[in-house]
């Protein structure tokens, strides 16, 4: 499942791990006992952080919030970060990345966290969470990650959310209001219809308690003609130029917002975004993409036209490297590249030619590449 | 080997692919539950054996502890390690059961095993000169290898190989026969030897140093029990593996026969080069279902506990195409293995006068 991070190992711990490797032939010796511990109490598993589903709240017709209690050794998070969860569906483990929707304060006070998850059409995991997952079940949790985080000092803020992109922003808003932040904060929340507003009561209660928080809901499909986010919506935010802007939502909304902000002369450095939707296929149209990829450990060679990522190519060649989100977030598919250059599809940047770790799911070869798969 | 034209071979390929696709489409919860149950059984037996061993000064406890530890090693090597490393459970996406990350409880490193077994043996099954599992470079098991007087003593070599089987398997990739013939250099084998000593050292440290030492007053008993457990595992796994390819009717092939072979031809070779043995459920579990060696060689990456379910279909395909499905009781199959080892220790002109059926003709 999800590997725990052992970054700062104490010498005794290193010695124990050395001994564990001698005795059990594995990097994480504690996990040798997992198959038995899992039977006794699934919360005792060591290989990953188990988290019990304590409650499930229905937010909207297609969104629910899971209240989770992770095992004590989980390291916590910062508002705006996301986390990998691991579920087992029909014998197959699946990993997906979701933003944490609760504030870190809740974790510190009660040891609880929440994930707010929307059902995606055809989504294997989100539909399972909506249809099969029940209170009392235990799922796997990874450590939190992501740099979509609030500024260290009080600064005027603008949050721009689309649909279920509200989740990391919920965590941020709760953190700000709990701390009694003095700087003004505005939320522009785009939804299809009023019925799709997630956590409406919570948002309204926060806005009522904190006069320096303003809340604007834009329902795009409320009438026959769609009403999209406009430059005027953004321009109406007082002191827009001086605000740090946090946005999370579907690609279309993000593009629209970025263009409008640019037109309004907002410094791009002030804009923070986090991933929401998977990057489209073949988003790079360089003619120099593609090349022969050698999967060194399995001694397989395949050539590519530049339209496929390394993960797809490896799978098409019959290999089964581990993977998770398939959108460049979770790093489960990170593998060692020993030679050649790959282009990161998300950033459009080229890697160095030498040995480094690359994410298979978002890497496209540029010339011959060797990967340790 | 039975000869078939390309059209028949294509038909054979389709028939077997259909069986494979049916199982693949059905993989799920049941298979995950099965392998997890076996893993729990292994953990239980190993922990039980290790905990009981220091009390081995009571003779029945010694026997129970040694048997539990030996069984745990057998189950871990055969039904878990071997099968997981074939990628039978990769689809579960569970790193603790993934072919590329699993490290098993024996001297041979997983990486070396994937190269010599998964790749060499399963690709060139029973091809003399290419499948180095055929006789393990110490035994002459067909007249494709020229007799020399040293072969007279090969039964002793066989016994030694069986007793020290895990070390033999661990050293398989050294290619000692090619080193002897100076086809390759010791220097080229240094990275392998480093791996071998690291893993072999760990295995020896665990069973012969660590566990005896922490039970100091009864260290000799723990040491004896651990040696016993390893011996049980070595003898059993060697025997199972010998029954898989060296029985009376298991065929061998020449390199020429297999040049540019089609998938259908590869299937035919797997079917005619492998042999099964029958037995109860426990026999199948403890052999890692290599009692269904034919099914395993045709479908090495299907979960092994599925082999009994598909065996009937594989037999039907064999009947349809007139291919011999080599099976029999464990005693019978093992008997023919022993006869083969003995018969081929003799020079050919003596061997052909022996009344041993099936071994007189060139196989």
XYZ file of C-alpha atoms in Angstrom:
736
model
C 0.000 0.000 0.000
C 1.441 3.344 0.898
C 5.016 3.372 2.029
C 5.653 5.252 5.206
C 8.369 7.817 5.130
C 11.395 7.177 7.286
C 13.376 10.304 6.713
C 15.076 10.947 9.993
C 15.988 7.580 11.366
C 17.483 7.295 14.809
C 20.490 4.950 15.127
C 18.520 2.427 17.217
C 15.810 2.428 14.609
C 18.402 1.874 11.880
C 19.885 -1.018 13.837
C 16.446 -2.547 14.286
C 15.791 -2.190 10.595
C 19.124 -3.799 9.774
C 18.266 -6.715 12.008
C 14.776 -6.884 10.555
C 16.225 -7.143 7.075
C 18.504 -9.984 8.166
C 15.590 -11.852 9.717
C 12.723 -11.096 7.365
C 14.274 -10.123 4.025
C 12.329 -6.898 3.811
C 12.943 -3.171 4.148
C 10.171 -2.682 6.663
C 10.486 -5.635 9.062
C 7.418 -4.588 11.055
C 5.287 -5.356 8.014
C 6.246 -9.045 8.291
C 3.625 -9.335 11.020
C 0.970 -7.314 9.168
C -0.948 -10.295 7.766
C -1.576 -11.498 11.323
C -2.001 -8.050 12.899
C -4.564 -7.144 10.247
C -6.678 -10.078 11.394
C -6.470 -9.055 15.021
C -7.045 -5.337 14.465
C -6.696 -3.609 11.097
C -5.586 -0.441 12.897
C -2.340 -2.199 13.969
C -0.988 -2.583 10.445
C 2.535 -1.141 10.077
C 3.158 -1.128 6.318
C 0.873 1.868 5.776
C -1.168 4.133 8.020
C -4.604 2.629 8.574
C -7.476 5.078 9.017
C -10.908 4.142 10.279
C -13.998 5.643 8.662
C -15.848 7.053 11.664
C -18.676 8.848 9.915
C -19.872 9.561 6.405
C -21.676 12.831 5.742
C -23.705 13.451 2.610
C -22.751 16.941 1.389
C -24.625 17.093 -1.922
C -26.223 14.505 -4.209
C -22.824 13.401 -5.502
C -20.416 14.468 -2.769
C -19.777 12.973 0.638
C -17.351 13.687 3.402
C -15.469 10.905 5.160
C -14.519 11.544 8.755
C -11.367 9.487 9.292
C -9.358 8.588 12.368
C -5.831 7.649 11.266
C -3.548 5.479 13.394
C -1.483 7.590 15.774
C 1.776 7.433 13.865
C 0.403 9.505 10.969
C 2.414 12.745 10.722
C -0.300 15.329 10.121
C -0.592 17.992 7.416
C -0.840 21.663 6.512
C -4.058 23.259 5.231
C -4.290 22.898 1.449
C -2.269 19.671 1.214
C -3.477 16.396 -0.244
C -3.084 12.785 0.687
C -3.090 9.412 -1.068
C -5.634 6.919 0.057
C -5.541 3.246 -0.728
C -8.588 1.055 -1.066
C -8.964 -2.566 -2.010
C -11.696 -3.262 -4.528
C -12.252 -6.850 -5.658
C -8.745 -7.866 -4.625
C -7.021 -4.943 -6.346
C -5.446 -2.085 -4.443
C -6.167 1.362 -5.827
C -4.563 4.628 -4.850
C -6.102 8.007 -5.353
C -5.208 11.506 -4.255
C -7.678 13.747 -2.455
C -7.364 17.091 -0.730
C -7.870 17.178 3.011
C -10.971 19.237 3.678
C -10.623 19.621 7.453
C -8.269 21.961 9.238
C -5.054 20.765 10.881
C -6.550 22.072 14.146
C -9.121 19.254 14.087
C -6.340 16.715 13.673
C -4.401 18.199 16.588
C -7.452 18.412 18.839
C -9.266 15.165 18.017
C -6.981 13.076 15.812
C -9.570 13.285 13.037
C -9.342 14.383 9.419
C -11.922 14.671 6.672
C -11.859 14.018 2.953
C -14.638 15.419 0.799
C -15.078 13.305 -2.281
C -17.215 13.795 -5.337
C -18.475 10.884 -7.392
C -16.787 11.004 -10.815
C -18.588 9.526 -13.825
C -17.031 6.110 -14.453
C -14.596 6.565 -11.558
C -13.663 3.207 -10.065
C -12.645 4.483 -6.649
C -14.986 7.438 -6.135
C -18.017 5.332 -7.072
C -16.862 2.590 -4.721
C -16.488 5.166 -1.941
C -20.041 6.325 -2.590
C -21.655 2.913 -3.076
C -19.681 0.437 -0.968
C -17.613 2.154 1.703
C -19.275 1.970 5.100
C -18.724 3.418 8.530
C -16.242 1.316 10.496
C -14.188 0.299 7.481
C -10.423 0.856 7.443
C -8.611 2.387 4.485
C -4.916 3.091 3.896
C -3.525 6.582 4.215
C -0.255 8.074 2.963
C 1.593 11.044 4.367
C 0.268 14.463 3.324
C 2.073 16.364 0.595
C 1.749 19.373 -1.691
C 2.859 23.017 -1.581
C -0.579 24.627 -1.976
C -0.208 26.339 1.380
C -1.209 29.559 3.092
C 1.332 32.386 3.368
C 3.205 32.518 6.652
C 2.064 36.101 7.390
C -1.404 37.637 7.342
C -2.040 38.848 3.772
C -5.249 39.730 1.907
C -6.429 36.592 0.152
C -8.677 35.535 -2.681
C -9.841 31.945 -2.990
C -11.243 30.762 -6.271
C -12.935 27.375 -6.209
C -14.794 25.355 -8.794
C -17.045 22.453 -7.796
C -15.246 19.969 -5.563
C -12.112 22.113 -5.927
C -13.421 23.731 -2.746
C -11.931 20.947 -0.576
C -8.384 22.246 0.045
C -9.832 25.756 0.350
C -12.252 24.588 3.040
C -9.284 23.437 5.058
C -7.536 26.783 4.520
C -10.612 28.846 5.422
C -11.195 26.870 8.593
C -7.568 27.326 9.541
C -7.770 31.078 8.947
C -11.036 31.593 10.805
C -9.964 29.391 13.697
C -6.841 31.528 14.059
C -8.996 34.684 13.891
C -7.049 36.002 10.914
C -7.358 39.746 10.537
C -6.561 40.169 6.828
C -9.515 40.208 4.421
C -10.316 37.011 2.574
C -12.761 36.509 -0.292
C -14.121 33.284 -1.724
C -15.476 33.071 -5.261
C -17.113 29.680 -5.532
C -18.308 28.477 -8.950
C -20.807 25.617 -8.990
C -23.226 24.250 -11.563
C -26.347 24.956 -9.543
C -27.002 26.115 -6.001
C -27.621 22.488 -5.057
C -24.003 21.668 -5.798
C -22.535 23.915 -3.117
C -20.421 21.722 -0.863
C -20.364 22.487 2.874
C -22.729 25.426 2.463
C -23.680 25.609 6.141
C -20.073 25.586 7.226
C -19.138 28.294 4.722
C -22.073 30.498 5.651
C -21.402 30.091 9.360
C -17.778 31.101 8.840
C -18.780 34.140 6.804
C -21.341 35.139 9.448
C -18.817 34.910 12.276
C -16.004 36.632 10.449
C -16.881 39.954 8.856
C -13.578 40.049 6.953
C -14.539 36.913 5.015
C -16.808 37.458 2.008
C -18.483 34.606 0.221
C -19.777 34.727 -3.370
C -21.398 31.728 -5.046
C -21.620 31.778 -8.844
C -24.046 29.170 -10.192
C -23.038 28.674 -13.816
C -26.004 26.566 -14.912
C -28.743 28.178 -12.868
C -30.451 29.627 -15.954
C -30.706 28.530 -19.580
C -27.696 30.551 -20.677
C -24.569 29.548 -18.763
C -23.064 32.263 -16.634
C -19.313 31.805 -16.415
C -16.773 33.550 -14.251
C -16.057 36.992 -15.728
C -13.367 39.603 -15.454
C -15.946 41.733 -13.659
C -16.348 39.063 -10.935
C -12.660 39.232 -10.254
C -12.407 43.003 -10.619
C -15.142 43.363 -7.989
C -12.826 41.942 -5.349
C -11.438 44.963 -3.477
C -7.674 45.342 -3.661
C -7.299 42.429 -6.062
C -3.727 43.368 -7.009
C -2.530 42.986 -3.422
C -4.130 39.632 -2.682
C -2.510 36.231 -2.738
C -4.769 34.137 -4.939
C -5.453 30.422 -4.382
C -7.363 28.518 -7.005
C -8.548 24.961 -7.367
C -11.095 23.685 -9.839
C -11.589 22.159 -13.269
C -9.126 23.059 -16.041
C -11.558 25.238 -17.973
C -12.293 27.452 -14.993
C -8.621 27.726 -14.079
C -7.697 28.788 -17.629
C -10.497 31.338 -17.717
C -9.502 32.737 -14.341
C -5.813 32.895 -15.231
C -6.559 34.783 -18.460
C -8.829 37.250 -16.635
C -6.299 37.807 -13.864
C -3.615 38.410 -16.446
C -5.857 40.938 -18.217
C -6.438 42.664 -14.877
C -2.691 42.959 -14.440
C -2.347 40.592 -11.497
C 1.214 39.406 -10.919
C 1.361 35.707 -11.848
C 3.625 35.141 -8.839
C 0.660 35.805 -6.574
C -1.394 32.993 -8.093
C -1.220 29.542 -6.465
C -3.017 26.622 -8.034
C -3.345 22.981 -7.252
C -4.155 20.072 -9.520
C -7.693 19.091 -9.906
C -8.227 17.360 -13.223
C -5.929 14.916 -14.989
C -3.818 16.473 -17.727
C -5.203 15.774 -21.186
C -3.633 13.193 -23.450
C -0.814 14.280 -25.752
C -0.813 17.829 -24.501
C 2.636 18.540 -25.902
C 2.901 18.854 -29.620
C 6.654 18.946 -30.016
C 7.821 17.147 -33.126
C 10.999 16.031 -31.376
C 9.130 13.829 -28.912
C 9.224 10.084 -28.937
C 12.060 7.599 -29.048
C 13.096 4.138 -28.051
C 12.450 3.311 -24.423
C 14.375 0.479 -22.833
C 12.924 -1.026 -19.669
C 16.213 -2.258 -18.278
C 15.138 -4.684 -15.565
C 12.888 -6.639 -17.883
C 15.121 -6.236 -20.930
C 12.262 -4.929 -23.051
C 12.490 -2.246 -25.695
C 9.613 -0.297 -27.165
C 9.520 2.701 -29.422
C 7.123 5.585 -29.111
C 5.783 8.327 -31.337
C 5.763 10.775 -28.484
C 2.048 10.532 -27.799
C 2.303 8.029 -24.959
C 3.663 8.410 -21.451
C 6.143 5.922 -20.023
C 3.556 4.252 -17.798
C 1.216 3.533 -20.709
C 4.149 2.276 -22.755
C 5.340 -0.022 -19.993
C 1.850 -1.419 -19.553
C 1.356 -1.873 -23.278
C 4.609 -3.854 -23.263
C 3.119 -6.214 -20.677
C 4.891 -4.786 -17.632
C 3.067 -3.806 -14.486
C 4.963 -1.078 -12.667
C 3.254 0.208 -9.568
C 1.227 3.353 -10.099
C -1.350 5.429 -8.353
C -3.037 8.584 -9.548
C -1.827 8.478 -13.177
C -1.767 12.257 -13.164
C 1.589 13.111 -11.715
C 0.611 13.644 -8.138
C 1.252 10.612 -6.028
C 4.743 9.540 -7.151
C 3.875 5.875 -6.768
C 5.124 5.267 -10.288
C 8.430 7.083 -9.740
C 11.222 5.041 -11.252
C 14.890 5.512 -11.844
C 15.792 6.784 -15.300
C 19.382 5.815 -16.021
C 19.856 7.580 -19.350
C 18.091 9.800 -21.853
C 15.806 12.808 -21.559
C 12.112 12.863 -20.752
C 9.663 15.745 -20.881
C 7.421 16.317 -17.887
C 3.992 16.718 -19.387
C 2.708 18.870 -16.558
C 5.525 21.379 -16.505
C 6.660 20.986 -20.106
C 10.206 20.891 -18.761
C 12.908 18.535 -19.941
C 14.771 16.342 -17.495
C 18.528 16.135 -17.363
C 20.155 13.417 -19.449
C 21.546 11.433 -16.517
C 20.303 9.291 -13.698
C 17.274 10.654 -11.848
C 13.842 9.662 -10.628
C 11.002 10.361 -13.011
C 7.262 9.863 -12.741
C 6.269 7.369 -15.410
C 2.702 8.612 -15.791
C 3.594 12.153 -16.868
C 6.910 11.558 -18.607
C 7.192 11.452 -22.383
C 10.482 10.306 -23.920
C 12.558 12.693 -25.974
C 14.975 10.454 -27.795
C 16.227 7.125 -26.444
C 15.562 6.552 -22.741
C 16.449 3.778 -20.303
C 14.206 3.198 -17.308
C 14.759 0.771 -14.428
C 11.447 -1.053 -14.688
C 8.502 -33.796 -29.863
C 5.251 -34.280 -31.687
C 5.355 -32.325 -34.906
C 2.478 -30.099 -35.883
C 2.100 -27.800 -38.847
C 1.843 -24.062 -38.292
C -1.910 -24.105 -38.716
C -2.363 -26.729 -35.976
C 0.070 -24.815 -33.780
C -1.972 -21.645 -34.254
C -5.070 -23.576 -33.247
C -3.283 -24.895 -30.145
C -2.257 -21.352 -29.290
C -5.849 -20.130 -29.602
C -7.196 -22.981 -27.468
C -4.732 -22.258 -24.666
C -5.135 -18.481 -24.916
C -8.877 -18.971 -24.426
C -8.252 -20.775 -21.117
C -5.852 -18.051 -20.029
C -8.223 -15.215 -20.926
C -11.053 -16.844 -19.024
C -8.976 -17.017 -15.829
C -7.607 -13.489 -16.254
C -11.117 -12.101 -16.603
C -12.147 -13.842 -13.396
C -9.245 -12.777 -11.138
C -10.316 -10.865 -8.053
C -11.330 -11.056 -4.434
C -11.148 -14.876 -4.273
C -7.509 -14.982 -5.403
C -6.546 -12.138 -3.064
C -8.210 -13.925 -0.158
C -6.444 -17.170 -1.058
C -2.909 -15.805 -1.167
C -3.434 -13.739 1.986
C -4.647 -16.853 3.777
C -1.505 -18.691 2.687
C 0.665 -15.780 3.845
C -1.031 -15.936 7.262
C -0.464 -19.687 7.370
C 3.220 -19.091 6.629
C 3.576 -16.398 9.289
C 1.809 -18.592 11.831
C 4.007 -21.609 11.113
C 7.231 -19.611 11.130
C 6.449 -17.738 14.341
C 5.189 -20.960 15.936
C 8.285 -22.887 14.903
C 10.682 -20.179 16.125
C 8.902 -19.824 19.466
C 8.729 -23.580 20.097
C 12.289 -24.336 19.015
C 14.030 -23.314 22.296
C 11.795 -25.823 24.066
C 13.116 -28.510 21.755
C 14.824 -30.279 24.651
C 11.462 -32.040 24.907
C 11.662 -34.447 21.948
C 8.075 -34.144 20.650
C 8.360 -30.346 20.806
C 11.607 -30.539 18.842
C 9.864 -32.519 16.132
C 6.874 -30.173 16.070
C 9.051 -27.044 15.975
C 11.316 -28.385 13.240
C 8.337 -29.540 11.205
C 6.562 -26.183 11.615
C 9.649 -24.225 10.578
C 10.358 -26.601 7.688
C 6.756 -26.359 6.475
C 6.828 -22.585 6.789
C 9.930 -22.436 4.600
C 8.384 -24.809 2.071
C 5.173 -22.772 1.851
C 7.063 -19.484 1.663
C 9.391 -20.705 -1.076
C 6.939 -22.712 -3.148
C 3.415 -21.312 -2.900
C 4.303 -17.712 -2.026
C 7.819 -16.780 -3.232
C 8.016 -18.741 -6.463
C 4.503 -17.824 -7.526
C 4.637 -14.174 -6.486
C 7.920 -13.717 -8.354
C 6.281 -15.051 -11.499
C 3.988 -12.015 -11.282
C 0.942 -14.149 -10.479
C -0.345 -11.544 -8.040
C 1.014 -8.334 -9.590
C -2.509 -7.346 -10.612
C -3.355 -6.908 -6.911
C -1.069 -3.850 -6.845
C 0.127 -4.894 -3.366
C 3.859 -4.198 -2.924
C 4.190 -7.045 -0.408
C 3.070 -9.486 -3.133
C 4.696 -7.889 -6.157
C 7.086 -9.787 -8.423
C 9.627 -6.973 -8.649
C 9.910 -6.275 -4.931
C 9.384 -9.652 -3.240
C 12.459 -11.113 -1.556
C 12.085 -14.725 -0.536
C 13.417 -16.785 2.355
C 16.169 -18.704 0.598
C 19.793 -18.172 -0.427
C 19.079 -17.336 -4.066
C 18.305 -13.630 -4.461
C 15.004 -12.768 -6.083
C 16.801 -10.839 -8.822
C 18.995 -13.826 -9.675
C 15.991 -16.140 -9.628
C 14.033 -13.897 -11.975
C 16.946 -14.039 -14.422
C 17.788 -17.732 -14.249
C 14.353 -19.202 -13.612
C 11.658 -16.835 -14.887
C 13.662 -15.864 -17.919
C 16.115 -18.661 -18.850
C 14.284 -21.749 -17.687
C 10.786 -20.672 -18.640
C 11.856 -19.381 -22.044
C 14.146 -22.262 -23.037
C 12.374 -25.056 -21.166
C 14.250 -28.350 -21.637
C 16.321 -27.030 -24.529
C 19.630 -28.803 -24.036
C 22.425 -26.265 -23.895
C 20.138 -23.332 -23.149
C 18.001 -24.421 -20.187
C 20.619 -24.730 -17.465
C 17.981 -26.162 -15.109
C 18.181 -29.341 -17.137
C 20.599 -31.313 -14.974
C 21.858 -28.163 -13.250
C 25.218 -28.616 -14.984
C 25.987 -31.514 -12.635
C 23.721 -34.274 -13.933
C 23.528 -36.032 -17.267
C 19.845 -36.704 -17.912
C 19.709 -37.269 -21.648
C 22.023 -38.608 -24.341
C 22.309 -35.108 -25.738
C 25.199 -34.840 -23.288
C 28.242 -37.009 -24.034
C 29.015 -39.574 -21.349
C 32.238 -39.436 -19.387
C 33.370 -41.594 -16.451
C 32.557 -38.895 -13.898
C 28.891 -39.485 -14.652
C 29.157 -42.890 -12.956
C 28.959 -41.097 -9.616
C 26.179 -38.745 -10.497
C 23.732 -40.279 -8.052
C 25.958 -39.018 -5.245
C 26.004 -35.614 -6.926
C 22.241 -35.746 -7.073
C 21.974 -36.478 -3.334
C 24.389 -33.667 -2.513
C 22.514 -31.258 -4.746
C 19.259 -32.150 -2.993
C 20.683 -31.772 0.508
C 22.243 -28.400 -0.286
C 19.566 -27.416 -2.768
C 19.107 -23.783 -1.688
C 22.846 -23.168 -2.031
C 22.893 -24.857 -5.419
C 20.007 -22.728 -6.633
C 21.703 -19.661 -5.170
C 24.865 -20.412 -7.145
C 23.053 -21.336 -10.345
C 23.788 -18.017 -11.993
C 27.525 -18.455 -11.392
C 27.565 -20.751 -14.464
C 30.381 -22.795 -12.922
C 30.566 -25.105 -15.941
C 31.241 -22.174 -18.231
C 33.810 -20.795 -15.799
C 35.520 -24.197 -15.855
C 35.551 -24.139 -19.635
C 36.836 -20.544 -19.491
C 34.010 -19.270 -21.662
C 33.418 -16.566 -19.085
C 35.682 -14.940 -16.514
C 35.430 -14.855 -12.734
C 35.671 -11.095 -12.974
C 32.395 -10.916 -14.891
C 30.754 -12.846 -12.066
C 31.916 -10.555 -9.250
C 28.687 -8.510 -9.032
C 26.717 -11.739 -8.858
C 29.015 -13.204 -6.194
C 28.660 -10.067 -4.099
C 24.871 -10.447 -4.211
C 25.146 -14.161 -3.464
C 27.332 -13.707 -0.391
C 25.172 -10.892 0.941
C 21.960 -12.901 0.687
C 23.533 -16.233 1.645
C 25.172 -14.520 4.602
C 21.850 -13.123 5.763
C 20.174 -16.509 5.484
C 22.969 -18.295 7.362
C 23.174 -15.551 10.008
C 19.480 -15.839 10.746
C 19.197 -19.602 11.123
C 22.686 -20.580 12.257
C 23.831 -17.570 14.329
C 21.079 -15.201 15.441
C 18.317 -17.521 16.608
C 20.689 -20.010 18.281
C 22.585 -17.145 20.016
C 19.541 -15.451 21.521
C 18.500 -18.770 23.035
C 21.949 -19.347 24.436
C 21.596 -22.213 26.897
C 19.747 -24.285 24.284
C 21.634 -22.962 21.254
C 22.661 -26.426 19.968
C 19.038 -27.534 19.941
C 17.888 -24.442 18.070
C 20.780 -24.794 15.649
C 19.924 -28.451 15.028
C 16.245 -27.672 14.532
C 17.024 -24.873 12.092
C 19.374 -27.095 10.116
C 16.655 -29.736 10.105
C 14.052 -27.288 8.836
C 16.312 -26.133 6.013
C 17.101 -29.751 5.155
C 13.405 -30.677 4.973
C 12.770 -27.721 2.677
C 15.797 -28.511 0.482
C 14.933 -32.188 -0.001
C 11.274 -31.499 -0.717
C 11.768 -28.615 -3.142
C 14.490 -30.469 -5.012
C 12.265 -33.516 -5.330
C 9.275 -31.496 -6.559
C 11.401 -29.689 -9.111
C 13.021 -32.889 -10.400
C 9.579 -34.406 -10.862
C 8.595 -31.431 -13.022
C 10.935 -32.032 -15.966
C 13.073 -35.171 -15.550
C 10.429 -37.878 -15.531
C 10.343 -40.699 -18.026
C 8.223 -39.000 -20.692
C 9.353 -35.414 -20.252
C 10.917 -34.486 -23.559
C 14.047 -32.507 -24.335
C 14.643 -30.265 -27.321
C 17.512 -29.074 -29.447
C 18.380 -25.456 -30.095
C 17.635 -25.884 -33.809
C 14.105 -27.084 -33.024
C 13.337 -23.849 -31.219
C 14.823 -21.270 -33.538
C 12.266 -18.600 -34.424
C 9.509 -20.650 -32.862
C 5.928 -19.394 -32.827
C 3.938 -18.973 -29.617
C 2.042 -22.137 -30.535
C 5.306 -24.027 -30.803
C 6.456 -22.638 -27.469
C 3.173 -23.875 -25.933
C 3.722 -27.332 -27.444
C 7.227 -27.453 -25.987
C 5.957 -26.468 -22.521
C 3.267 -29.164 -22.700
C 5.630 -31.936 -23.755
C 8.622 -30.934 -21.618
C 6.806 -30.782 -18.271
C 5.276 -33.412 -16.027
C 2.671 -33.410 -13.261
C 2.059 -35.598 -10.282
C -1.192 -36.320 -8.515
C -1.943 -36.055 -4.819
C -4.124 -34.494 -2.146
C -4.711 -30.811 -1.554
C -1.768 -30.590 0.835
C 0.600 -32.061 -1.718
C -0.422 -29.388 -4.204
C -0.104 -26.573 -1.671
C 3.318 -27.737 -0.449
C 4.604 -28.076 -3.996
C 3.436 -24.543 -4.782
C 1.113 -26.282 -7.255
C 4.170 -27.368 -9.241
C 2.433 -30.720 -9.092
C 0.640 -28.990 -11.969
C 3.946 -28.263 -13.682
C 2.347 -28.541 -17.130
C -0.245 -25.878 -16.340
C 2.456 -23.787 -14.674
C 4.708 -23.904 -17.706
C 1.921 -23.023 -20.071
C 0.607 -20.208 -17.838
C 3.454 -19.200 -15.495
C 1.787 -15.957 -14.432
C -1.684 -17.229 -13.591
C -2.235 -17.672 -9.820
C -1.121 -21.233 -9.131
C -4.128 -22.200 -7.028
C -6.118 -21.921 -10.283
C -4.169 -24.768 -11.934
C -6.352 -27.570 -10.514
C -9.412 -25.744 -11.859
C -8.074 -25.459 -15.394
C -6.257 -28.783 -15.531
C -9.273 -30.531 -17.079
C -9.403 -27.975 -19.859
C -5.665 -28.241 -20.529
C -6.012 -32.034 -20.712
C -8.883 -31.668 -23.161
C -6.713 -29.446 -25.369
C -3.912 -32.042 -25.189
C -6.319 -34.818 -26.202
C -7.671 -32.732 -29.056
C -4.198 -32.196 -30.473
C -2.866 -35.648 -29.617
C -0.267 -34.364 -27.114
C 0.799 -36.635 -24.233
C -0.257 -35.200 -20.851
C 2.482 -36.525 -18.607
C 1.067 -37.289 -15.156
C 1.069 -40.024 -12.545
C 1.310 -40.615 -8.833
C 4.107 -38.886 -6.959
C 5.797 -42.238 -6.265
C 5.636 -43.294 -9.897
C 6.911 -39.983 -11.276
C 9.716 -39.775 -8.732
C 10.629 -43.384 -9.439
C 11.168 -42.599 -13.102
C 13.301 -39.580 -12.140
C 15.592 -41.772 -10.034
C 15.804 -44.336 -12.828
C 16.715 -41.607 -15.261
C 19.495 -40.273 -13.031
C 20.863 -43.793 -12.582
C 20.448 -44.910 -16.184
C 22.203 -41.878 -17.653
C 25.124 -42.322 -15.278
C 26.003 -45.302 -17.433
C 27.681 -45.170 -20.830
C 25.131 -45.383 -23.662
C 26.101 -48.895 -24.781
C 25.323 -50.222 -21.278
C 22.236 -48.113 -20.761
C 20.433 -49.294 -23.900
C 20.655 -52.865 -22.637
C 18.808 -51.943 -19.460
C 15.196 -53.013 -19.224
C 14.148 -49.474 -18.250
C 11.251 -48.513 -20.406
C 11.326 -45.253 -22.227
C 14.912 -44.446 -21.354
C 16.411 -46.716 -23.989
C 15.387 -44.539 -26.832
C 16.865 -41.153 -27.306
C 14.552 -38.728 -25.599
